[in-house]
Coordinates of C-alpha atoms and ligand atoms in Angstrom, one line a residue:
M1 CA 20.5 -31.1 13.7
P2 CA 19.8 -28.2 12.0
P3 CA 18.6 -28.4 8.6
A4 CA 20.5 -28.3 5.6
S5 CA 20.6 -25.1 3.6
T6 CA 18.7 -24.8 -0.1
H7 CA 20.4 -23.1 -2.4
Y8 CA 19.0 -21.3 -5.4
T9 CA 20.1 -19.5 -8.5
I10 CA 18.5 -16.7 -10.7
T11 CA 19.7 -15.3 -14.0
A12 CA 17.8 -12.9 -16.7
L13 CA 17.7 -16.3 -19.0
E14 CA 16.3 -14.5 -21.9
P15 CA 15.4 -10.6 -21.1
N16 CA 13.4 -10.3 -25.0
A17 CA 11.0 -12.9 -24.1
H18 CA 11.1 -11.9 -20.1
L19 CA 12.0 -15.2 -19.0
F20 CA 13.8 -15.9 -15.8
E21 CA 15.6 -19.3 -14.9
T22 CA 15.5 -20.2 -10.9
R23 CA 17.2 -23.1 -9.9
C24 CA 16.8 -24.4 -6.4
T25 CA 19.1 -27.8 -5.4
V26 CA 17.8 -29.7 -2.4
A27 CA 20.9 -31.7 -0.9
D28 CA 18.6 -34.6 0.7
P29 CA 15.4 -34.6 -0.8
D30 CA 12.3 -36.5 0.7
P31 CA 13.0 -40.1 0.3
S32 CA 9.3 -40.5 -0.6
G33 CA 9.5 -37.7 -3.3
Q34 CA 10.5 -34.3 -2.6
A35 CA 7.3 -31.8 -3.2
F36 CA 7.8 -28.1 -4.0
R37 CA 5.4 -25.2 -3.7
L38 CA 5.0 -21.9 -5.0
P39 CA 3.3 -19.0 -2.9
T40 CA 0.3 -17.7 -4.3
W41 CA 0.1 -14.5 -2.7
V42 CA 2.5 -12.1 -1.6
P43 CA 2.5 -10.4 2.0
G44 CA 0.6 -6.7 2.0
S45 CA -1.1 -7.6 -0.9
Y46 CA -4.3 -9.8 0.1
L47 CA -5.5 -11.1 -3.3
I48 CA -4.7 -14.7 -4.6
R49 CA -1.9 -14.2 -7.7
E50 CA -1.5 -17.6 -8.0
F51 CA 2.4 -17.1 -9.3
A52 CA 2.6 -20.9 -10.5
R53 CA 0.8 -19.2 -14.1
N54 CA 4.1 -17.3 -15.1
V55 CA 5.9 -20.8 -14.7
V56 CA 6.5 -21.8 -18.0
A57 CA 8.7 -25.0 -17.3
I58 CA 9.8 -27.1 -15.3
R59 CA 12.8 -30.3 -15.0
A60 CA 14.1 -31.9 -12.3
Q61 CA 17.9 -33.4 -11.9
G62 CA 18.6 -36.1 -9.3
C63 CA 22.7 -37.3 -9.0
D64 CA 21.8 -40.0 -11.3
G65 CA 20.6 -37.9 -13.8
P66 CA 16.7 -36.5 -15.1
V67 CA 13.9 -37.2 -12.6
A68 CA 10.4 -37.0 -13.2
V69 CA 8.9 -34.3 -11.9
R70 CA 4.4 -34.3 -11.6
K71 CA 2.5 -31.4 -11.3
E72 CA -0.1 -32.2 -7.9
S73 CA -2.5 -29.3 -7.3
K74 CA -2.2 -25.7 -9.3
D75 CA 0.5 -24.6 -6.9
T76 CA 2.7 -27.7 -6.3
W77 CA 5.1 -29.9 -7.8
R78 CA 6.8 -33.3 -6.4
A79 CA 9.9 -35.0 -8.2
A80 CA 10.5 -38.8 -8.0
P81 CA 11.7 -40.1 -5.4
C82 CA 15.5 -40.0 -6.0
D83 CA 19.2 -39.4 -4.4
G84 CA 20.4 -36.0 -3.3
P85 CA 21.0 -33.4 -4.5
L86 CA 17.9 -33.0 -6.3
T87 CA 17.6 -29.7 -8.6
L88 CA 14.4 -28.5 -10.2
T89 CA 15.3 -25.5 -12.7
M90 CA 12.3 -23.5 -13.9
R91 CA 11.0 -21.0 -16.3
V92 CA 9.2 -17.6 -15.3
Y93 CA 7.7 -15.4 -17.1
A94 CA 8.2 -11.8 -15.9
F95 CA 7.0 -8.5 -16.7
D96 CA 4.5 -7.2 -14.3
V97 CA 5.9 -3.8 -13.8
S98 CA 3.9 -3.7 -10.3
V99 CA 5.7 -4.0 -6.6
R100 CA 4.3 -7.0 -6.7
T101 CA 5.6 -10.3 -8.9
A102 CA 8.9 -10.2 -11.5
Y103 CA 9.9 -8.0 -14.3
L104 CA 12.5 -8.4 -16.3
D105 CA 13.2 -6.9 -20.2
E106 CA 16.9 -5.7 -21.7
R107 CA 17.5 -2.9 -19.2
R108 CA 16.1 -3.7 -15.8
A109 CA 15.4 -7.1 -13.8
Y110 CA 13.5 -6.9 -10.8
F111 CA 11.6 -9.9 -8.5
N112 CA 9.9 -10.2 -5.4
G113 CA 11.3 -14.2 -4.4
G114 CA 7.8 -15.6 -3.7
S115 CA 6.8 -15.2 -7.4
V116 CA 10.2 -17.0 -8.6
F117 CA 11.6 -19.4 -6.4
L118 CA 10.2 -23.0 -5.1
C119 CA 10.0 -23.5 -1.5
P120 CA 10.8 -27.3 -0.6
V121 CA 8.0 -28.6 1.3
G122 CA 8.7 -29.3 4.8
R123 CA 12.4 -27.2 4.5
E124 CA 10.5 -23.8 5.1
H125 CA 12.8 -23.1 7.7
A126 CA 15.9 -24.5 6.5
P127 CA 18.8 -21.4 5.7
C128 CA 19.0 -20.4 2.0
T129 CA 21.6 -19.1 0.1
L130 CA 21.1 -17.3 -3.5
E131 CA 23.7 -16.9 -6.4
I132 CA 22.2 -14.0 -8.4
L133 CA 23.8 -14.6 -11.9
P134 CA 24.9 -11.9 -14.4
P135 CA 23.5 -12.4 -17.8
P136 CA 25.7 -13.9 -20.2
A137 CA 25.5 -10.5 -22.6
G138 CA 23.2 -7.2 -22.6
A139 CA 23.5 -4.1 -20.7
L140 CA 22.2 -5.7 -17.7
A141 CA 25.4 -8.2 -17.6
S142 CA 26.8 -4.4 -16.5
G143 CA 24.0 -3.5 -14.1
R144 CA 24.2 -3.2 -10.0
V145 CA 22.4 -5.4 -7.7
A146 CA 20.0 -3.8 -5.0
T147 CA 18.7 -5.9 -2.2
T148 CA 18.8 -5.9 1.9
L149 CA 19.3 -9.9 1.7
P150 CA 22.8 -10.3 3.5
R151 CA 25.4 -10.3 1.2
D152 CA 27.4 -14.0 1.4
G153 CA 30.5 -13.7 -1.0
A154 CA 28.8 -11.1 -3.2
P155 CA 30.5 -7.5 -4.0
A156 CA 28.4 -4.1 -2.7
F157 CA 25.7 -3.7 -4.8
G158 CA 27.3 -6.5 -6.8
F159 CA 26.2 -10.3 -8.3
G160 CA 27.1 -13.0 -6.2
R161 CA 26.1 -15.3 -3.3
Y162 CA 23.4 -14.0 -0.8
R163 CA 22.2 -15.5 2.2
A164 CA 18.7 -16.3 4.3
D165 CA 17.9 -17.4 7.3
D166 CA 14.8 -19.0 6.1
Y167 CA 12.3 -19.6 3.0
D168 CA 10.1 -16.1 4.3
S169 CA 13.2 -14.6 4.7
L170 CA 14.7 -15.0 1.4
I171 CA 11.2 -13.7 -0.4
D172 CA 10.9 -11.1 2.3
H173 CA 13.7 -9.2 0.2
P174 CA 12.9 -8.0 -3.6
V175 CA 16.1 -7.5 -6.1
E176 CA 16.3 -4.4 -8.4
I177 CA 18.9 -4.9 -11.3
G178 CA 19.9 -2.6 -13.5
D179 CA 21.3 0.4 -14.2
F180 CA 20.0 3.1 -11.2
A181 CA 20.6 6.2 -9.6
H182 CA 21.6 5.7 -6.0
A183 CA 21.7 7.9 -2.9
S184 CA 22.6 6.8 0.8
F185 CA 21.6 8.4 3.9
E186 CA 21.5 7.6 7.8
A187 CA 18.8 7.5 10.1
G188 CA 17.7 5.6 13.3
G189 CA 21.9 4.9 13.5
V190 CA 22.0 2.6 10.4
P191 CA 22.6 2.9 6.9
H192 CA 19.5 3.9 4.6
D193 CA 20.1 3.6 0.3
V194 CA 17.6 5.1 -2.0
T195 CA 17.8 3.1 -5.8
I196 CA 16.0 5.3 -8.7
T197 CA 15.0 2.9 -11.4
G198 CA 13.8 4.8 -14.5
A199 CA 14.4 8.6 -13.2
R200 CA 17.7 10.3 -13.5
D201 CA 16.6 14.2 -13.1
V202 CA 16.2 14.0 -9.4
D203 CA 17.8 15.8 -6.6
L204 CA 19.1 13.0 -4.5
E205 CA 20.8 15.3 -1.9
R206 CA 17.1 16.6 -1.3
L207 CA 15.4 13.3 -1.2
S208 CA 17.9 11.7 1.4
R209 CA 17.7 14.7 3.6
D210 CA 13.8 14.7 3.7
L211 CA 14.0 10.6 3.6
A212 CA 16.2 10.8 6.8
R213 CA 14.0 13.0 8.7
V214 CA 10.3 11.0 8.6
C215 CA 12.7 7.8 8.8
Q216 CA 14.3 9.2 12.1
W217 CA 10.8 10.4 13.7
Q218 CA 10.0 7.1 13.0
V219 CA 12.4 5.2 15.1
E220 CA 12.2 8.0 17.4
L221 CA 7.9 7.4 17.7
F222 CA 8.3 3.6 18.7
D223 CA 12.1 3.2 20.8
G224 CA 12.0 7.2 21.7
P225 CA 15.7 10.0 20.8
G226 CA 18.8 8.2 20.0
A227 CA 17.3 4.6 19.4
R228 CA 18.4 2.4 17.2
A229 CA 16.3 1.2 13.8
P230 CA 15.1 -2.6 14.4
F231 CA 17.3 -3.5 11.2
D232 CA 20.9 -3.5 10.3
R233 CA 20.4 -1.6 7.4
Y234 CA 17.2 -0.2 5.1
L235 CA 16.3 0.5 1.5
F236 CA 13.6 2.1 -0.8
Q237 CA 14.1 0.6 -4.1
V238 CA 12.1 3.2 -6.1
T239 CA 10.5 2.3 -9.7
A240 CA 9.6 5.6 -12.0
V241 CA 7.2 5.7 -14.4
G242 CA 5.0 8.2 -16.7
D243 CA 2.1 7.1 -14.6
G244 CA 1.7 4.9 -11.9
Y245 CA 1.6 4.1 -8.1
G246 CA 2.2 1.4 -5.5
G247 CA 4.3 0.5 -2.7
L248 CA 4.9 -3.0 -0.9
E249 CA 6.8 -2.9 2.6
H250 CA 9.3 -5.6 3.7
R251 CA 11.1 -6.0 6.6
S252 CA 14.7 -4.3 5.7
S253 CA 12.9 -2.6 2.1
T254 CA 10.1 -1.1 0.7
S255 CA 9.7 -1.4 -3.3
L256 CA 7.9 1.8 -4.7
L257 CA 6.5 2.6 -8.1
C258 CA 6.0 6.4 -8.6
R259 CA 5.3 9.2 -11.4
R260 CA 8.6 10.6 -12.9
D261 CA 6.9 13.8 -11.2
E262 CA 6.8 12.9 -8.0
L263 CA 9.9 12.8 -7.3
P264 CA 12.0 16.4 -6.6
Q265 CA 13.4 18.3 -9.2
P266 CA 16.9 19.9 -8.7
G267 CA 15.9 23.8 -8.4
V268 CA 12.6 23.1 -7.3
E269 CA 12.5 23.8 -3.0
A270 CA 8.6 23.7 -3.0
V271 CA 7.2 20.8 -1.7
T272 CA 5.1 20.4 -4.5
D273 CA 1.8 18.0 -4.2
D274 CA 3.6 15.4 -6.5
Y275 CA 6.5 15.3 -4.0
L276 CA 4.1 15.2 -0.9
T277 CA 2.5 12.3 -3.2
F278 CA 5.7 10.3 -3.0
L279 CA 6.8 11.3 0.2
G280 CA 3.3 10.1 1.8
L281 CA 4.0 6.7 0.0
A282 CA 7.9 6.6 1.0
S283 CA 6.4 7.5 4.6
H284 CA 3.5 4.6 4.7
E285 CA 5.9 1.7 3.4
Y286 CA 8.5 2.9 6.4
F287 CA 6.1 2.7 8.9
H288 CA 5.2 -1.2 8.3
S289 CA 8.5 -1.8 9.4
W290 CA 6.7 -1.7 12.6
N291 CA 3.3 -1.9 12.0
V292 CA 2.3 -5.2 9.9
K293 CA 6.0 -6.6 9.2
R294 CA 7.0 -6.9 13.0
I295 CA 3.3 -6.0 14.5
K296 CA 1.5 -8.6 13.3
P297 CA -1.9 -9.8 13.2
A298 CA -2.2 -13.6 14.8
A299 CA -3.2 -14.7 11.6
F300 CA 0.0 -14.0 10.1
V301 CA 2.0 -15.4 12.0
P302 CA 3.4 -17.5 10.4
Y303 CA 2.3 -17.0 6.7
D304 CA 0.0 -19.1 5.4
L305 CA 0.9 -18.2 1.5
S306 CA -0.7 -21.4 -0.2
R307 CA -4.2 -19.6 0.9
E308 CA -5.8 -16.8 1.8
S309 CA -5.5 -15.6 5.9
Y310 CA -8.4 -14.1 7.1
T311 CA -8.2 -11.2 9.8
R312 CA -10.4 -8.7 10.9
Q313 CA -7.3 -5.9 11.7
L314 CA -6.4 -4.5 8.7
W315 CA -8.2 -1.9 9.1
A316 CA -5.5 -1.1 12.1
F317 CA -2.5 -2.6 10.1
E318 CA -3.2 -0.4 6.8
G319 CA -5.5 2.4 9.0
F320 CA -2.9 3.6 11.5
T321 CA 0.0 3.1 8.7
S322 CA -2.0 5.6 6.3
Y323 CA -2.8 8.1 9.5
Y324 CA 0.9 8.1 10.6
D325 CA 2.2 8.5 6.8
D326 CA 0.7 11.8 6.6
L327 CA 1.2 12.8 10.3
A328 CA 4.7 11.8 10.5
L329 CA 5.4 14.6 7.9
V330 CA 3.8 17.5 10.0
R331 CA 5.8 16.1 13.3
C332 CA 9.1 15.7 11.4
G333 CA 8.9 19.4 10.5
L334 CA 8.3 18.9 6.0
I335 CA 5.1 20.2 6.0
E336 CA 3.2 22.9 7.9
P337 CA 0.2 21.8 10.0
A338 CA -2.2 24.2 7.4
R339 CA -0.6 21.6 4.8
Y340 CA -1.4 18.9 6.9
L341 CA -5.1 19.3 7.1
E342 CA -5.1 19.5 3.8
L343 CA -4.3 15.9 3.3
L344 CA -6.3 15.0 6.1
G345 CA -9.2 17.2 4.3
R346 CA -9.0 14.9 1.4
T347 CA -9.2 11.6 2.9
I348 CA -12.5 12.4 4.8
T349 CA -13.7 13.5 1.3
S350 CA -12.6 9.7 0.1
V351 CA -15.0 8.2 2.6
L352 CA -17.7 10.8 2.4
R353 CA -17.7 9.6 -1.4
S354 CA -18.0 6.1 -0.3
P355 CA -21.8 5.0 0.1
G356 CA -20.8 1.7 1.2
R357 CA -19.1 3.0 4.1
R358 CA -23.1 3.1 5.7
V359 CA -23.0 -1.1 4.6
Q360 CA -20.0 -2.4 5.1
S361 CA -17.8 -1.5 8.5
V362 CA -13.9 -1.5 8.2
A363 CA -13.6 -4.9 9.9
E364 CA -15.4 -6.9 7.4
S365 CA -13.8 -5.0 4.5
S366 CA -10.7 -6.2 6.3
F367 CA -11.9 -9.4 6.3
D368 CA -13.1 -9.6 2.7
A369 CA -10.5 -7.7 1.4
W370 CA -9.5 -11.1 -0.7
I371 CA -12.5 -10.9 -2.4
K372 CA -13.7 -7.4 -2.3
F373 CA -11.1 -4.5 -1.8
Y374 CA -8.7 -6.1 -4.3
R375 CA -11.4 -7.2 -6.6
Q376 CA -12.8 -4.0 -7.1
D377 CA -16.0 -3.6 -9.8
E378 CA -18.1 -0.5 -10.8
N379 CA -20.7 -1.1 -7.4
S380 CA -17.7 -1.2 -5.3
P381 CA -18.4 2.4 -4.0
N382 CA -21.6 1.6 -2.9
A383 CA -20.8 -1.7 -1.0
I384 CA -17.4 -1.6 0.7
V385 CA -15.4 0.8 2.6
S386 CA -12.0 1.2 2.6
Y387 CA -10.0 0.1 5.8
Y388 CA -7.0 2.2 4.1
A389 CA -9.4 5.8 4.4
K390 CA -11.4 4.9 6.9
G391 CA -9.2 3.2 9.1
A392 CA -7.1 6.4 9.7
L393 CA -9.7 8.3 10.1
V394 CA -10.9 5.4 12.8
A395 CA -7.1 6.0 13.7
L396 CA -7.5 10.2 14.1
G397 CA -10.6 9.1 16.4
L398 CA -9.0 7.2 18.6
D399 CA -5.7 9.1 18.8
L400 CA -8.1 12.5 19.7
T401 CA -10.3 10.2 22.5
L402 CA -6.7 8.6 23.8
R403 CA -5.1 12.8 24.5
E404 CA -8.4 14.1 25.7
A405 CA -7.6 11.0 28.7
G406 CA -4.1 12.4 28.6
A407 CA -2.6 9.7 26.5
S408 CA -2.1 9.1 22.8
L409 CA -2.1 6.7 19.8
D410 CA 1.9 6.8 19.8
D411 CA 1.4 5.2 23.4
V412 CA -0.7 2.0 21.5
M413 CA 2.1 2.0 19.0
R414 CA 4.8 1.7 21.4
A415 CA 2.6 -0.9 23.8
L416 CA 2.3 -3.1 20.5
W417 CA 5.5 -2.4 19.4
E418 CA 6.9 -3.5 23.2
R419 CA 4.1 -6.8 23.2
F420 CA 3.8 -8.3 20.0
G421 CA 6.5 -6.5 17.8
R422 CA 9.7 -7.5 20.1
T423 CA 8.3 -10.9 21.2
G424 CA 7.1 -11.8 17.4
A425 CA 3.9 -12.8 19.0
G426 CA 0.7 -12.3 16.8
V427 CA -1.8 -9.5 17.8
P428 CA -5.1 -11.2 18.7
E429 CA -8.3 -10.1 16.8
D430 CA -9.2 -7.8 20.2
G431 CA -6.0 -7.2 21.1
I432 CA -6.1 -3.8 19.8
A433 CA -9.3 -2.6 21.3
A434 CA -8.3 -4.3 24.9
L435 CA -4.7 -2.3 24.5
A436 CA -6.4 1.0 23.7
S437 CA -9.0 0.4 26.5
A438 CA -6.1 -0.2 28.9
I439 CA -4.2 3.0 28.0
A440 CA -7.1 5.2 28.2
G441 CA -8.0 4.5 31.5
R442 CA -11.5 3.3 30.6
D443 CA -13.5 0.6 28.9
L444 CA -13.8 1.7 24.8
A445 CA -15.8 -1.0 23.7
E446 CA -18.1 1.1 22.4
F447 CA -15.7 3.0 20.4
F448 CA -14.7 -0.4 18.6
A449 CA -18.7 -1.1 18.5
R450 CA -19.8 1.6 16.0
F451 CA -16.5 2.6 14.2
V452 CA -14.7 -0.4 13.7
E453 CA -17.2 -3.6 13.8
G454 CA -19.9 -1.5 12.8
T455 CA -21.2 1.6 10.4
D456 CA -21.7 4.6 12.6
E457 CA -21.2 7.9 10.9
L458 CA -18.3 8.9 12.0
P459 CA -18.5 11.9 14.3
L460 CA -15.4 13.9 12.4
A461 CA -16.6 17.0 13.3
D462 CA -16.7 16.6 17.7
W463 CA -13.3 14.5 16.9
L464 CA -11.6 17.5 15.7
A465 CA -13.0 19.4 17.7
R466 CA -11.3 18.8 20.6
V467 CA -8.5 19.6 18.7
G468 CA -9.6 23.3 18.0
I469 CA -10.3 22.3 14.3
A470 CA -13.7 22.9 12.3
V471 CA -14.9 20.6 9.4
N472 CA -16.6 22.1 6.3
L473 CA -18.3 20.2 4.1
R474 CA -19.2 21.6 0.0
A475 CA -20.4 20.1 -2.9
A476 CA -17.4 18.7 -5.0
Q477 CA -16.1 21.3 -8.3
G478 CA -15.9 18.7 -10.6
A479 CA -13.7 15.3 -11.2
K480 CA -10.9 16.7 -10.4
D481 CA -12.0 18.1 -6.9
R482 CA -9.9 15.9 -4.7
G483 CA -11.1 18.2 -1.5
G484 CA -8.9 19.6 1.3
K485 CA -9.4 23.1 -0.1
P486 CA -12.5 25.8 0.5
A487 CA -14.3 26.2 -3.0
S488 CA -13.5 28.5 -5.6
G489 CA -14.7 29.4 -8.7
S490 CA -18.7 28.5 -9.1
S491 CA -20.2 25.3 -7.7
P492 CA -22.6 23.4 -8.9
R493 CA -26.7 23.7 -7.9
S494 CA -28.1 21.1 -8.2
G495 CA -25.9 16.9 -8.6
I496 CA -26.4 13.6 -10.7
G497 CA -25.0 11.0 -8.4
A498 CA -23.1 9.5 -10.1
K499 CA -19.2 9.2 -11.5
V500 CA -18.8 10.3 -14.9
N501 CA -15.5 9.3 -17.7
A502 CA -14.3 12.2 -19.7
D503 CA -16.1 10.2 -22.4
M504 CA -19.3 10.2 -20.4
K505 CA -19.3 6.8 -19.6
L506 CA -20.6 6.2 -16.3
A507 CA -18.1 5.1 -14.2
T508 CA -20.3 4.7 -11.0
V509 CA -23.8 5.1 -10.0
Y510 CA -23.9 6.0 -7.1
A511 CA -26.5 4.4 -4.1
G512 CA -29.7 6.4 -4.0
G513 CA -28.5 9.2 -6.3
A514 CA -30.6 11.1 -9.3
F515 CA -29.0 8.7 -11.9
E516 CA -30.0 5.5 -10.0
R517 CA -33.3 6.8 -9.4
A518 CA -33.4 7.6 -12.8
G519 CA -32.5 4.1 -14.3
L520 CA -29.1 5.0 -15.3
A521 CA -26.2 2.4 -14.5
A522 CA -22.7 2.1 -14.4
G523 CA -21.4 1.5 -17.9
D524 CA -24.0 3.5 -20.0
Q525 CA -22.9 5.6 -22.5
I526 CA -24.4 9.0 -22.4
V527 CA -24.7 11.0 -25.8
A528 CA -27.1 13.8 -25.0
V529 CA -28.8 16.0 -22.1
E530 CA -31.7 18.2 -23.3
G531 CA -31.4 16.8 -26.5
L532 CA -27.5 18.1 -26.7
K533 CA -24.8 16.4 -27.3
A534 CA -23.1 15.3 -24.0
T535 CA -20.1 17.1 -23.3
A536 CA -18.3 17.5 -20.1
D537 CA -18.1 20.8 -20.3
A538 CA -22.1 20.9 -21.1
L539 CA -23.2 18.8 -18.0
R540 CA -21.0 20.9 -15.6
T541 CA -23.0 24.3 -16.8
L542 CA -26.0 22.5 -16.8
L543 CA -25.9 21.2 -12.8
E544 CA -24.4 24.9 -12.4
R545 CA -27.7 26.4 -13.7
R546 CA -30.4 24.2 -12.7
A547 CA -32.1 24.2 -9.4
P548 CA -32.5 20.7 -7.7
G549 CA -35.8 19.2 -8.5
T550 CA -35.8 20.2 -12.3
T551 CA -36.0 17.4 -14.3
V552 CA -34.0 16.9 -17.8
T553 CA -34.3 14.1 -20.3
V554 CA -30.8 12.0 -20.7
H555 CA -29.7 9.7 -24.0
A556 CA -27.6 6.7 -23.7
F557 CA -26.6 3.7 -24.7
R558 CA -26.3 0.8 -22.6
R559 CA -24.7 -1.8 -24.7
D560 CA -26.0 -1.0 -28.3
E561 CA -29.0 0.3 -27.1
L562 CA -30.5 3.4 -26.7
M563 CA -32.1 4.9 -23.8
E564 CA -34.3 7.7 -22.9
R565 CA -34.1 8.6 -19.2
A566 CA -35.9 11.6 -17.0
V567 CA -33.6 12.5 -14.4
T568 CA -34.9 14.4 -11.7
L569 CA -31.2 16.8 -10.9
A570 CA -31.3 16.6 -6.8
A571 CA -29.7 18.5 -4.2
P572 CA -25.4 18.0 -4.6
A573 CA -24.4 15.6 -1.8
P574 CA -22.0 17.3 0.8
D575 CA -19.5 15.1 0.5
T576 CA -16.2 17.2 0.1
A577 CA -14.1 18.2 3.4
W578 CA -11.8 20.5 4.2
L579 CA -10.7 21.7 7.4
A580 CA -9.8 24.8 9.3
P581 CA -8.1 25.8 13.1
D582 CA -11.2 27.3 14.8
P583 CA -10.8 30.7 16.0
D584 CA -12.8 30.1 18.7
A585 CA -11.4 27.0 20.0
P586 CA -10.9 26.7 24.0
H587 CA -7.6 27.0 25.4
A588 CA -7.7 23.5 26.2
A589 CA -8.3 22.5 22.4
V590 CA -5.7 25.1 20.8
E591 CA -3.0 23.2 23.4
R592 CA -4.1 19.5 22.5
R593 CA -3.9 20.5 18.6
R594 CA -0.1 22.0 19.3
A595 CA 0.6 18.5 21.1
W596 CA -1.3 16.6 18.3
L597 CA 0.5 18.4 15.2
G598 CA 3.8 19.3 17.7
T599 CA 6.5 19.7 14.9
T600 CA 10.3 18.5 16.0
K601 CA 12.9 21.3 17.9
E602 CA 14.4 22.1 14.0
A603 CA 13.0 24.2 11.4
A604 CA 11.2 22.3 9.2
A605 CA 14.7 21.8 6.3
S606 CA 11.9 22.2 3.0
P607 CA 9.4 25.1 3.0
A608 CA 5.8 24.2 2.0
A609 CA 4.5 25.4 -1.1
Ligands
LIG701 ZN1 0.2 0.0 3.2

């Protein structure tokens, strides 16, 4: 007998107090007392977030009146035995502007189901219905509703009844309510919507045209020309703010947080650096529709949202996705190859500036994401490596290695999709190495041992030479220099081995650098250099003039204690990369480069800046 459905309601009860009220009704509760649980983490963001901490009140009602409800653990409640239907009513505080939990004020409501809907234990697989109720008054009452939850009576973009196959599905379709801008386009044969909260001055036509191009390219990457996307519709749920960045992937939608400046402005034809950041983010989350939402590590099949789910494979699920997010932009013709090489140069730069790559592998970084990557502190650059950035470079190395063997990472993605995505089977921990070796026609165990499980320096110059690209390294020119371009203007002669905030506080002291050797630490407040007041300009000028080996006197406060340190300046680290086609590259390498960065037949819709 199929399980009876669980019914939910949600209403924006007190927008000014940021309180949602949700109800969860079970027709036939467990006779021994029905338990209810909230997730502790949201898929895609690998940190225990304890959503139950935002629950401010909970009560239960059975068919004969109120029912006692007792908390059993940090995330679990149990109602006393009673006859059904049993309804738990919960008030939840929601004031997190990120894409991971929930937000409510008088103008906007947003929620990820996992942070507001209780799951009746034992009924995880029961179908669900959800009534999204309008608040009794205020601006939200006349707002629209954007979600890819299937409608079950609700009008399009309206309040009313929605449904989900099970709890996992209920919480994988976030909901945006408010007064948002809206555009639509088609890609992969299915409708796509974009909603934008927080910005009005947006060139929606251009945004739709550009996103359609990226989405179509990705659908065809996995399934070939003319293929249909693996969902019935897709939604880009965008929130624009003054300063913020983030995205979270879902099975048929994504929530994106961006700066207003990153959205295309009417009358501006160029792909600005800001807009490129947005396109990269949208491309990244869309790629996850396959890579992590359908092709999943075995550890996520099914998700256990009550505790950490360990996998050593995030370097592939996030790294491959980070590799393809920008690559898709050049291969679909939105940007020129030179612009793509600039982005790749920045990724290389970010990895070269992480001494932690020498002590932690991307497989270890994946496994420990819960306690390290998602909980970074002042020593993180020395102790950990990003499975996003280095994972993307490992993907690059794998792609260029496979291309020499007449295949490519595209073939690996398609094989993962066929074998694991379509079947729903999880990818075993050694699954990607085995698949890549089979596609390469040779054992790639050494590649995975050195660059995935090990901390060997990535041979980027060798890899990129295979496609006729030269890797150039130089010293950073100031705090805003993210790499990707040749040096312009004056360069430092020496370095201090530290990242200094604008207020002259040390953000990071890099392992083995001049400041570390002199006994300075993250958090120290630099007050004087060579007896003169320390400013960013003065420090930059000093480093442009003094040669490596020179000793300078630095005064700093650690907490409230003044210290004097003699710092022997070092040669600046060549940690800033820029890439350029090698004019002397052999013909075969140039051919491989064309195949690697090959654009679609039509000319680019938006010229690159
Ligand atoms: Zn991602």
